[in-house]
Amino acid sequence: MMSSSCSLTEIQRRIDEVKRFLSVTLSIANAHTVEFYTHDVWKRFMAVSPQEVLSTVSSCSDQQRAQQHKEREPSETTFGFCRDTNRLVDTWELLRAAKAHSLPGLGVCLSRDELLQALRENRDDTDAELEPDEFMNSKKSHEVQSMSEVVACLAERCRVKQVIDVGSGKGYLSSFLSLQYGLRVYGIDSSSTNTLGAQERNRKLKKFSRVYQKHSKAEEEEKALIGLSDVDLSAEKDPEPQTDQLFLSALSVDAIHTPSPRVPPGQLTAEERERRKRENLERKAQNRTEGAGAVFSPLTSYVTAETELRELIDELEDAIVVGLHTCGDLAPSTLRMFVAKAELAAVCSVGCCYHLLSEEFDPAGRECVSRGVCGFPLSQYLRDQSWFCGRNARMSACLALERVALGQGIQMESLFYRAVLHVILRDHYSAFKSEKRVGNVYSKAKSFVDYVRRALRRLELDESQLPDSNIQHYHDTYRLRMDEMHAFNMLKVALAPCIEGLILLDRLCYLKEQEDLSFSALVQLFDPLLSPRCYAVVGLKNNEDGTRSYTCT
């Protein structure tokens, strides 16, 4: 079995490097954009002009810029911050350090191809070779194709046929795993609406799959008759585009959905628990009558590391647990479940929505969900240090550096509107710290004046005391300082991969702290331009022989 030379000690060392960097810079990520003007955030953290920041951001990769920086006189700075004032004085140094402390800069991640190569080595000659699916090349299906092949290889490596998809949603990953790779997949989601939708979509996909398989068989017979290789045939004609589009259309049905809140079993009413139990039993009975073809079973349940999987799944054997963009605490819960359950041989978990993570050492004392078990930190190493990120920093970790670099991802005007509104609330109302939320009024507003009036009505404040001219004056005054907000948010974007990196290194460290794992790694599964949350935490338990080592550089 393969083993990673990125040992626990080495991962802890990488964590320490990122922690040291964030101990200096995390205050930028935790600064709330809403309070940007009311707290005079720019002057508080910056000793450079916004124009200098924006210019450096746009040219930070230039070799000439690096050479100019080398020629400067040594300064008393740490990662670009003055050690006396704690204000930023060297933008280039900050950006250089941020790049070095991101996951690619730390050199701790495997590529998807490296993982697949390692999983496929030393297999029996009789094992079927898994090939990338030929009709999943569209942007919509990038995640499903990339992850399903890895999961299929994990299943083959571990010699298991069952997969548990935690937070399966509408079941498009589960359906593809079952139809393309013949795996028995149990999709578990807390929303009964999602599981019912997944069941209906799987029915449609199975119907399509039979048509597709018949089409593929006819094509293979045609190839055999005319004696052409796969390459020759694809060069002469492409018989699949229509079929491809049909599959993608079926796969995309109701793919976008709003997940319902995950309610712990202890908070459910007796009627709700009984209803969910009845629905699960009915689905199990239906699956038995459908026979071998029913290889995807959607189930409704809230799951934690303490959940008894065999109570949910009567037919459970050794399995792999997976999660594709599981929100908030569900991703660390998936890893805890993998460690706690002997029947789970491997895990492949891609998390998202870091702002929804609960933090154990939140100084505000906010209670952790799920019986006091928090999502961060997960490793004992960071727990012993009582490390805390902060919600705004975790929100910043969700920013997509690669997309922003191409001019996508940040709606500066909406952020500007909200920050100036906060100034108005401070100057004219006592409700600028109100628990009421403004919500998304920007998308409906025709102008800044209209935005403010809509927001005041949402907050149930008297708008009659503010004439339009006063509101517009605020806009015009702070418009001159909009570059400050733009530059500051670009620095937040630069720090985002470092914060995400610490969260993911914490999860990898947790797996490496376990004694019964033969392999664990961070793997880049997706193209970050298509899917910004592109890293998977992968782990396998001790159940095979053989070795494979990787070197962290």
Coordinates of C-alpha atoms in Angstrom, one line a residue:
M1 CA 0.0 0.0 0.0
M2 CA 1.1 3.5 -0.6
S3 CA 2.4 5.8 2.2
S4 CA 3.1 9.5 2.1
S5 CA 6.5 10.8 3.2
C6 CA 4.6 14.0 4.3
S7 CA 4.7 12.7 7.9
L8 CA 2.7 14.0 10.8
T9 CA 5.7 16.0 12.0
E10 CA 6.1 17.6 8.5
I11 CA 2.4 18.6 8.3
Q12 CA 2.7 20.1 11.8
R13 CA 5.7 22.1 10.6
R14 CA 3.7 23.4 7.6
I15 CA 0.9 24.3 10.0
D16 CA 3.3 26.3 12.2
E17 CA 4.6 28.2 9.1
V18 CA 1.0 29.2 8.1
K19 CA 0.1 30.1 11.7
R20 CA 3.1 32.4 12.0
F21 CA 2.1 34.1 8.7
L22 CA -1.5 34.4 9.8
S23 CA -0.7 35.7 13.2
V24 CA 0.6 38.8 11.5
T25 CA -2.0 39.1 8.7
L26 CA -5.2 37.5 10.0
S27 CA -6.5 40.9 11.3
I28 CA -6.9 42.0 7.7
A29 CA -9.1 39.0 6.8
N30 CA -11.1 39.6 10.0
A31 CA -11.9 43.2 9.3
H32 CA -15.5 43.5 8.4
T33 CA -16.3 45.2 5.1
V34 CA -19.5 46.6 6.5
E35 CA -17.4 48.6 9.0
F36 CA -14.8 49.7 6.5
Y37 CA -15.6 53.4 6.8
T38 CA -17.1 53.6 10.3
H39 CA -13.9 52.0 11.7
D40 CA -11.6 53.7 9.3
V41 CA -10.1 50.4 8.4
W42 CA -7.7 51.6 5.8
K43 CA -5.8 54.0 8.1
R44 CA -5.8 51.4 10.8
F45 CA -4.0 48.7 8.8
M46 CA -2.3 50.5 5.9
A47 CA 0.7 52.8 5.6
V48 CA 0.6 52.7 1.8
S49 CA -1.8 54.2 -0.8
P50 CA -4.6 52.1 -2.4
Q51 CA -3.1 52.9 -5.8
E52 CA 0.2 51.3 -4.7
V53 CA -1.6 48.2 -3.5
L54 CA -3.7 47.8 -6.7
S55 CA -0.6 48.4 -8.9
T56 CA 1.4 45.8 -7.0
V57 CA -1.4 43.3 -7.1
S58 CA -1.7 43.6 -10.9
S59 CA 2.1 43.2 -11.4
C60 CA 3.1 41.1 -8.5
S61 CA 4.4 38.3 -10.7
D62 CA 6.8 40.5 -12.7
Q63 CA 10.4 39.6 -12.4
Q64 CA 11.3 43.2 -12.7
R65 CA 9.3 43.9 -9.6
A66 CA 11.1 41.2 -7.7
Q67 CA 14.5 42.6 -8.7
Q68 CA 13.5 46.1 -7.6
H69 CA 12.5 44.7 -4.3
K70 CA 15.8 43.0 -3.8
E71 CA 17.6 46.3 -4.4
R72 CA 15.7 48.0 -1.6
E73 CA 17.3 48.8 1.7
P74 CA 16.5 46.2 4.5
S75 CA 13.5 47.3 6.5
E76 CA 12.2 46.3 9.9
T77 CA 9.2 44.4 8.6
T78 CA 7.5 41.1 9.0
F79 CA 5.7 39.9 5.9
G80 CA 5.5 43.5 4.8
F81 CA 4.1 44.9 8.1
C82 CA 6.1 47.4 10.2
R83 CA 7.0 45.8 13.5
D84 CA 6.5 49.0 15.4
T85 CA 3.1 50.2 14.0
N86 CA 1.7 46.8 12.7
R87 CA 0.7 48.6 9.5
L88 CA 1.4 47.4 6.0
V89 CA 4.4 49.2 4.4
D90 CA 5.5 46.6 1.8
T91 CA 2.7 45.2 -0.4
W92 CA 5.0 43.1 -2.6
E93 CA 6.5 41.3 0.4
L94 CA 3.0 40.5 1.7
L95 CA 1.8 39.1 -1.6
R96 CA 5.0 37.1 -2.0
A97 CA 4.6 35.7 1.5
A98 CA 0.9 34.9 0.9
K99 CA 1.8 32.9 -2.2
A100 CA 4.5 31.0 -0.3
H101 CA 2.1 30.1 2.5
S102 CA -0.7 28.8 0.2
L103 CA -1.1 25.1 -0.3
P104 CA 0.7 25.1 -3.7
G105 CA 3.5 27.2 -2.2
L106 CA 3.9 24.8 0.7
G107 CA 4.2 21.8 -1.6
V108 CA 2.0 19.4 0.4
C109 CA -0.7 18.5 -2.2
L110 CA -0.9 15.7 -4.7
S111 CA -2.4 16.2 -8.1
R112 CA -5.3 14.1 -9.1
D113 CA -3.2 12.3 -11.7
E114 CA -0.6 11.4 -9.1
L115 CA -3.2 10.0 -6.8
L116 CA -4.9 8.0 -9.6
Q117 CA -1.5 6.6 -10.7
A118 CA -0.7 5.5 -7.1
L119 CA -4.1 3.9 -6.6
R120 CA -3.8 1.9 -9.9
E121 CA -0.4 0.5 -9.4
N122 CA 0.3 -3.1 -8.3
R123 CA -3.2 -4.2 -9.3
D124 CA -4.0 -7.7 -10.7
D125 CA -3.9 -8.0 -14.4
T126 CA -7.5 -9.1 -14.3
D127 CA -8.6 -5.8 -12.8
A128 CA -10.6 -3.6 -15.1
E129 CA -8.9 -0.4 -16.0
L130 CA -10.9 2.6 -15.2
E131 CA -10.9 5.2 -17.9
P132 CA -12.1 8.8 -17.7
D133 CA -15.7 9.1 -18.8
E134 CA -15.9 10.4 -22.4
F135 CA -19.2 12.2 -22.1
M136 CA -18.4 14.3 -19.0
N137 CA -16.2 17.0 -20.4
S138 CA -18.5 19.9 -20.0
K139 CA -18.0 22.6 -17.3
K140 CA -21.2 21.5 -15.5
S141 CA -19.9 17.9 -15.0
H142 CA -16.3 18.7 -14.2
E143 CA -16.6 17.9 -10.5
V144 CA -18.7 14.8 -11.0
Q145 CA -16.3 13.3 -13.5
S146 CA -13.1 14.2 -11.6
M147 CA -14.3 13.0 -8.2
S148 CA -16.2 9.9 -9.4
E149 CA -13.1 8.4 -11.0
V150 CA -11.1 8.9 -7.8
V151 CA -13.8 7.3 -5.8
A152 CA -14.1 4.4 -8.2
C153 CA -10.3 3.8 -7.9
L154 CA -10.5 4.0 -4.1
A155 CA -13.2 1.4 -4.1
E156 CA -11.2 -0.9 -6.4
R157 CA -8.1 -0.4 -4.3
C158 CA -10.0 -1.3 -1.1
R159 CA -11.9 -4.1 -2.8
V160 CA -15.3 -2.7 -1.8
K161 CA -18.5 -2.2 -3.8
Q162 CA -20.4 0.2 -1.5
V163 CA -20.1 4.0 -1.2
I164 CA -21.7 6.3 1.4
D165 CA -22.2 9.8 0.0
V166 CA -22.7 12.2 2.9
G167 CA -24.6 15.3 2.2
S168 CA -25.6 13.8 -1.2
G169 CA -28.2 16.6 -2.0
K170 CA -29.9 15.7 -5.3
G171 CA -27.7 12.8 -5.8
Y172 CA -25.9 13.6 -9.1
L173 CA -22.5 12.3 -7.9
S174 CA -24.2 9.2 -6.3
S175 CA -26.2 8.5 -9.5
F176 CA -23.1 8.8 -11.7
L177 CA -21.0 6.5 -9.4
S178 CA -23.7 3.9 -9.5
L179 CA -24.5 4.0 -13.3
Q180 CA -21.0 4.6 -14.6
Y181 CA -19.0 2.4 -12.2
G182 CA -21.5 -0.1 -10.9
L183 CA -21.1 0.8 -7.3
R184 CA -23.8 0.5 -4.7
V185 CA -24.2 4.0 -3.4
Y186 CA -26.1 5.2 -0.3
G187 CA -26.8 8.9 -0.5
I188 CA -27.5 10.4 2.9
D189 CA -29.0 13.9 3.2
S190 CA -30.8 15.6 6.0
S191 CA -33.4 17.0 3.6
S192 CA -36.3 14.7 2.6
T193 CA -36.9 17.0 -0.3
N194 CA -33.4 16.4 -1.6
T195 CA -33.6 12.6 -1.2
L196 CA -37.0 12.4 -3.0
G197 CA -35.6 14.5 -5.8
A198 CA -32.5 12.3 -6.0
Q199 CA -34.7 9.2 -6.3
E200 CA -36.6 10.7 -9.2
R201 CA -33.5 11.9 -11.0
N202 CA -31.9 8.4 -10.5
R203 CA -34.9 6.8 -12.1
K204 CA -34.5 9.0 -15.2
L205 CA -30.8 8.4 -15.3
K206 CA -31.2 4.7 -15.1
K207 CA -33.6 4.8 -18.0
F208 CA -31.1 6.9 -20.0
S209 CA -28.3 4.5 -19.0
R210 CA -30.0 1.6 -20.6
V211 CA -30.3 3.5 -23.8
Y212 CA -26.7 4.6 -23.6
Q213 CA -25.4 1.1 -22.9
K214 CA -27.4 -0.2 -25.9
H215 CA -25.9 2.6 -28.0
S216 CA -22.3 1.8 -26.8
K217 CA -22.8 -1.9 -27.5
A218 CA -23.9 -1.2 -31.1
E219 CA -21.0 1.1 -31.5
E220 CA -18.5 -1.6 -30.3
E221 CA -20.1 -4.1 -32.7
E222 CA -19.7 -1.6 -35.5
K223 CA -16.0 -1.1 -34.6
A224 CA -15.4 -4.9 -34.7
L225 CA -17.1 -5.3 -38.0
I226 CA -15.1 -2.6 -39.8
G227 CA -11.9 -3.3 -38.0
L228 CA -11.2 0.2 -36.8
S229 CA -9.4 1.2 -33.6
D230 CA -11.1 3.6 -31.1
V231 CA -8.8 6.4 -32.3
D232 CA -9.5 5.7 -36.0
L233 CA -13.2 5.6 -35.4
S234 CA -13.3 8.9 -33.4
A235 CA -11.3 10.6 -36.1
E236 CA -13.8 9.7 -38.8
K237 CA -17.0 10.4 -36.9
D238 CA -18.3 11.4 -33.5
P239 CA -21.6 9.5 -32.9
E240 CA -22.0 10.6 -29.3
P241 CA -22.7 14.4 -29.1
Q242 CA -26.5 13.9 -29.0
T243 CA -26.2 11.2 -26.4
D244 CA -23.8 13.3 -24.4
Q245 CA -26.2 16.3 -24.3
L246 CA -29.1 14.0 -23.2
F247 CA -27.0 12.7 -20.3
L248 CA -25.9 16.1 -19.2
S249 CA -29.4 17.4 -19.4
A250 CA -30.6 14.5 -17.2
L251 CA -27.8 15.0 -14.8
S252 CA -28.5 18.7 -14.5
V253 CA -32.1 18.4 -13.5
D254 CA -32.6 20.3 -10.2
A255 CA -28.9 20.2 -9.6
I256 CA -29.0 23.6 -8.0
H257 CA -30.9 23.7 -4.8
T258 CA -31.0 25.4 -1.4
P259 CA -30.2 22.8 1.3
S260 CA -32.5 22.8 4.2
P261 CA -31.0 23.3 7.7
R262 CA -29.4 20.2 9.2
V263 CA -31.4 19.4 12.4
P264 CA -29.8 17.1 15.0
P265 CA -32.0 14.0 15.8
G266 CA -32.5 15.2 19.4
Q267 CA -34.3 18.3 18.1
L268 CA -36.7 16.5 15.8
T269 CA -40.3 15.9 16.9
A270 CA -41.4 12.3 17.5
E271 CA -43.6 12.7 14.4
E272 CA -40.7 13.8 12.2
R273 CA -38.5 11.0 13.4
E274 CA -41.2 8.5 12.7
R275 CA -41.9 10.0 9.2
R276 CA -38.2 9.8 8.3
K277 CA -37.9 6.2 9.5
R278 CA -41.0 5.2 7.5
E279 CA -39.7 6.9 4.3
N280 CA -36.3 5.1 4.7
L281 CA -38.0 1.7 5.2
E282 CA -40.2 2.3 2.2
R283 CA -37.2 3.2 0.0
K284 CA -35.3 0.1 1.2
A285 CA -38.3 -2.1 0.3
Q286 CA -38.6 -0.5 -3.1
N287 CA -34.9 -1.0 -3.7
R288 CA -35.1 -4.7 -2.9
T289 CA -38.0 -5.2 -5.4
E290 CA -36.0 -3.4 -8.1
G291 CA -33.2 -5.9 -7.8
A292 CA -29.6 -5.3 -8.8
G293 CA -30.3 -2.4 -11.0
A294 CA -31.2 -0.2 -8.0
V295 CA -27.7 0.7 -7.0
F296 CA -28.3 4.1 -5.7
S297 CA -30.4 4.5 -2.5
P298 CA -31.2 8.0 -1.2
L299 CA -31.8 8.1 2.6
T300 CA -32.9 10.9 4.8
S301 CA -30.9 11.4 8.0
Y302 CA -28.8 13.8 10.0
V303 CA -25.4 12.1 10.5
T304 CA -22.5 12.6 12.9
A305 CA -19.5 10.5 13.9
E306 CA -21.8 8.8 16.4
T307 CA -24.4 7.7 13.9
E308 CA -24.8 3.9 13.7
L309 CA -24.6 3.4 9.9
R310 CA -25.9 -0.2 10.2
E311 CA -29.2 1.2 11.6
L312 CA -29.6 3.3 8.5
I313 CA -28.3 0.7 6.0
D314 CA -29.3 -3.0 6.6
E315 CA -27.1 -4.2 3.7
L316 CA -24.0 -2.3 4.8
E317 CA -20.7 -3.9 4.1
D318 CA -17.2 -2.4 4.0
A319 CA -17.5 0.9 2.2
I320 CA -16.0 4.2 1.3
V321 CA -17.4 7.5 2.6
V322 CA -17.4 10.5 0.3
G323 CA -18.7 14.1 0.4
L324 CA -18.7 16.6 -2.5
H325 CA -18.8 20.1 -1.3
T326 CA -20.2 19.3 2.1
C327 CA -21.0 22.5 3.9
G328 CA -19.5 23.8 7.1
D329 CA -19.2 21.2 9.9
L330 CA -20.4 18.3 7.8
A331 CA -16.9 18.0 6.2
P332 CA -15.1 17.5 9.5
S333 CA -17.9 15.3 10.7
T334 CA -17.3 13.1 7.7
L335 CA -13.7 12.7 8.6
R336 CA -14.6 11.9 12.2
M337 CA -17.1 9.3 11.0
F338 CA -14.4 7.7 8.8
V339 CA -12.0 7.4 11.7
A340 CA -14.7 6.1 14.1
K341 CA -16.3 3.4 11.9
A342 CA -14.4 0.2 11.2
E343 CA -16.6 -0.5 8.2
L344 CA -15.3 2.6 6.4
A345 CA -12.2 1.7 4.4
A346 CA -11.4 5.1 2.8
V347 CA -12.6 8.7 2.6
C348 CA -12.7 11.3 0.0
S349 CA -14.0 14.6 1.3
V350 CA -14.3 18.0 -0.4
G351 CA -15.6 20.7 1.9
C352 CA -16.9 24.2 1.3
C353 CA -18.7 27.0 3.1
Y354 CA -15.9 27.6 5.7
H355 CA -17.9 30.5 7.2
L356 CA -20.4 28.0 8.4
L357 CA -17.8 26.1 10.5
S358 CA -18.2 26.2 14.2
E359 CA -15.0 27.1 16.1
E360 CA -14.2 25.5 19.5
F361 CA -12.2 28.5 20.7
D362 CA -14.5 31.3 19.6
P363 CA -13.9 34.0 22.2
A364 CA -17.5 35.1 21.8
G365 CA -18.5 31.8 23.4
R366 CA -20.9 30.8 20.6
E367 CA -21.9 27.2 21.2
C368 CA -20.7 24.5 18.9
V369 CA -23.3 22.4 17.1
S370 CA -23.8 18.7 17.4
R371 CA -23.4 18.0 21.1
G372 CA -20.5 20.4 21.6
V373 CA -18.3 19.0 18.8
C374 CA -16.9 21.8 16.7
G375 CA -15.7 21.8 13.1
F376 CA -12.5 23.7 13.7
P377 CA -9.9 22.9 14.8
L378 CA -10.2 19.2 14.1
S379 CA -6.6 18.1 14.9
Q380 CA -5.4 17.6 18.4
Y381 CA -2.3 19.6 17.4
L382 CA -4.3 22.8 16.8
R383 CA -6.7 22.1 19.6
D384 CA -3.8 22.0 22.1
Q385 CA -2.9 25.5 20.9
S386 CA -6.5 26.8 21.1
W387 CA -6.2 28.3 17.6
F388 CA -9.0 30.5 16.4
C389 CA -9.6 32.0 13.0
G390 CA -12.8 34.1 13.2
R391 CA -15.9 34.1 11.1
N392 CA -14.8 37.0 8.8
A393 CA -11.5 35.3 8.1
R394 CA -13.3 32.0 7.3
M395 CA -15.6 34.0 5.1
S396 CA -12.5 35.4 3.3
A397 CA -11.3 31.9 2.8
C398 CA -14.2 31.3 0.5
L399 CA -13.0 34.0 -1.9
A400 CA -11.7 32.6 -5.2
L401 CA -8.2 33.9 -6.0
E402 CA -8.1 32.5 -9.5
R403 CA -11.4 33.9 -10.5
V404 CA -10.8 37.3 -9.0
A405 CA -7.5 37.4 -10.9
L406 CA -9.6 37.2 -14.1
G407 CA -11.9 40.0 -13.0
Q408 CA -14.6 37.7 -11.5
G409 CA -16.0 37.1 -8.1
I410 CA -16.2 40.5 -6.1
Q411 CA -19.2 42.8 -6.5
M412 CA -17.4 45.9 -5.3
E413 CA -20.3 48.3 -5.7
S414 CA -22.6 46.2 -3.5
L415 CA -19.9 46.1 -0.8
F416 CA -19.4 49.9 -1.2
Y417 CA -23.1 50.6 -0.9
R418 CA -23.4 48.5 2.3
A419 CA -20.4 50.2 4.0
V420 CA -21.7 53.7 3.2
L421 CA -25.1 52.7 4.5
H422 CA -23.4 51.7 7.7
V423 CA -22.1 55.3 8.0
I424 CA -25.6 56.7 7.5
L425 CA -27.0 54.3 10.1
R426 CA -24.2 55.5 12.5
D427 CA -24.8 59.2 11.9
H428 CA -28.6 59.3 11.8
Y429 CA -29.9 56.2 13.6
S430 CA -29.1 54.2 16.7
A431 CA -29.6 50.9 14.9
F432 CA -26.3 50.5 13.0
K433 CA -25.7 47.6 15.3
S434 CA -29.2 46.2 15.0
E435 CA -29.7 42.5 14.9
K436 CA -32.0 43.0 11.8
R437 CA -30.3 42.2 8.5
V438 CA -30.3 44.3 5.4
G439 CA -30.4 41.3 3.2
N440 CA -29.9 41.4 -0.6
V441 CA -31.6 44.7 -1.5
Y442 CA -28.7 45.7 -3.8
S443 CA -30.0 43.4 -6.7
K444 CA -33.3 45.3 -6.7
A445 CA -32.0 48.8 -6.2
K446 CA -31.9 51.2 -9.2
S447 CA -29.5 53.6 -7.5
F448 CA -27.7 54.3 -4.2
V449 CA -30.6 56.4 -3.0
D450 CA -33.0 53.6 -3.8
Y451 CA -30.7 51.1 -2.1
V452 CA -30.7 53.2 1.1
R453 CA -34.4 53.6 1.2
R454 CA -35.1 49.9 0.6
A455 CA -32.6 49.1 3.4
L456 CA -34.2 51.5 5.8
R457 CA -37.6 50.0 5.2
R458 CA -36.1 46.5 5.7
L459 CA -34.7 47.6 9.0
E460 CA -38.0 49.3 9.9
L461 CA -36.4 52.7 10.3
D462 CA -38.0 56.1 9.6
E463 CA -36.7 57.2 6.2
S464 CA -38.5 60.5 6.1
Q465 CA -35.8 62.4 8.1
L466 CA -33.3 61.8 5.2
P467 CA -33.9 63.7 1.9
D468 CA -32.5 62.3 -1.3
S469 CA -29.8 65.0 -1.5
N470 CA -28.3 64.0 1.9
I471 CA -28.2 60.3 0.9
Q472 CA -26.5 61.2 -2.4
H473 CA -24.0 63.4 -0.6
Y474 CA -22.8 60.4 1.4
H475 CA -22.4 58.4 -1.8
D476 CA -20.4 61.2 -3.5
T477 CA -18.2 61.8 -0.5
Y478 CA -17.2 58.2 0.0
R479 CA -17.0 57.4 -3.7
L480 CA -13.6 59.2 -3.6
R481 CA -12.4 56.5 -1.2
M482 CA -13.8 53.5 -3.0
D483 CA -10.2 52.6 -4.2
E484 CA -9.4 52.0 -0.5
M485 CA -12.1 49.3 -0.3
H486 CA -11.1 47.8 -3.6
A487 CA -7.4 47.5 -2.6
F488 CA -8.3 46.2 0.8
N489 CA -10.5 43.4 -0.6
M490 CA -7.8 42.5 -3.1
L491 CA -5.5 41.9 -0.1
K492 CA -8.2 39.7 1.5
V493 CA -8.4 37.7 -1.7
A494 CA -4.6 37.2 -1.6
L495 CA -4.9 35.9 2.0
A496 CA -7.8 33.5 1.2
P497 CA -5.7 30.5 0.1
C498 CA -3.6 30.7 3.2
I499 CA -6.7 30.6 5.5
E500 CA -8.2 27.8 3.5
G501 CA -4.9 26.0 3.6
L502 CA -4.7 26.1 7.4
I503 CA -8.3 24.7 7.6
L504 CA -7.4 21.8 5.2
L505 CA -4.0 21.2 6.8
D506 CA -5.8 20.8 10.1
R507 CA -8.0 18.1 8.6
L508 CA -5.0 16.3 7.1
C509 CA -3.2 16.6 10.4
Y510 CA -6.2 15.0 12.1
L511 CA -6.0 12.0 9.8
K512 CA -2.2 11.7 10.3
E513 CA -2.8 11.6 14.1
Q514 CA -4.7 8.3 13.7
E515 CA -2.7 5.1 14.0
D516 CA -4.7 2.8 11.7
L517 CA -4.3 4.8 8.5
S518 CA -1.9 3.7 5.8
F519 CA -2.3 6.8 3.6
S520 CA -3.6 10.3 3.9
A521 CA -3.1 13.4 1.6
L522 CA -4.6 16.6 0.3
V523 CA -5.4 16.2 -3.4
Q524 CA -6.3 18.9 -5.9
L525 CA -9.2 17.3 -7.7
F526 CA -10.7 20.2 -9.7
D527 CA -9.7 23.1 -11.8
P528 CA -9.9 26.1 -9.4
L529 CA -11.3 28.3 -12.2
L530 CA -14.3 25.9 -12.6
S531 CA -14.5 24.9 -8.9
P532 CA -12.7 27.1 -6.4
R533 CA -13.1 24.6 -3.6
C534 CA -10.9 22.2 -5.4
Y535 CA -9.1 20.2 -2.7
A536 CA -10.0 16.8 -1.3
V537 CA -8.9 15.2 1.9
V538 CA -8.2 11.5 1.1
G539 CA -7.5 8.7 3.6
L540 CA -7.2 4.9 3.5
K541 CA -7.0 2.6 6.5
N542 CA -4.5 -0.2 6.9
N543 CA -5.9 -3.1 4.9
E544 CA -3.3 -3.8 2.2
D545 CA 0.4 -4.5 1.6
G546 CA 2.8 -2.6 -0.6
T547 CA 4.3 0.8 -0.3
R548 CA 4.3 4.1 -2.2
S549 CA 6.1 7.2 -1.0
Y550 CA 5.7 10.9 -1.9
T551 CA 8.1 13.7 -1.2
C552 CA 7.0 17.0 0.1
T553 CA 9.1 19.7 -1.5

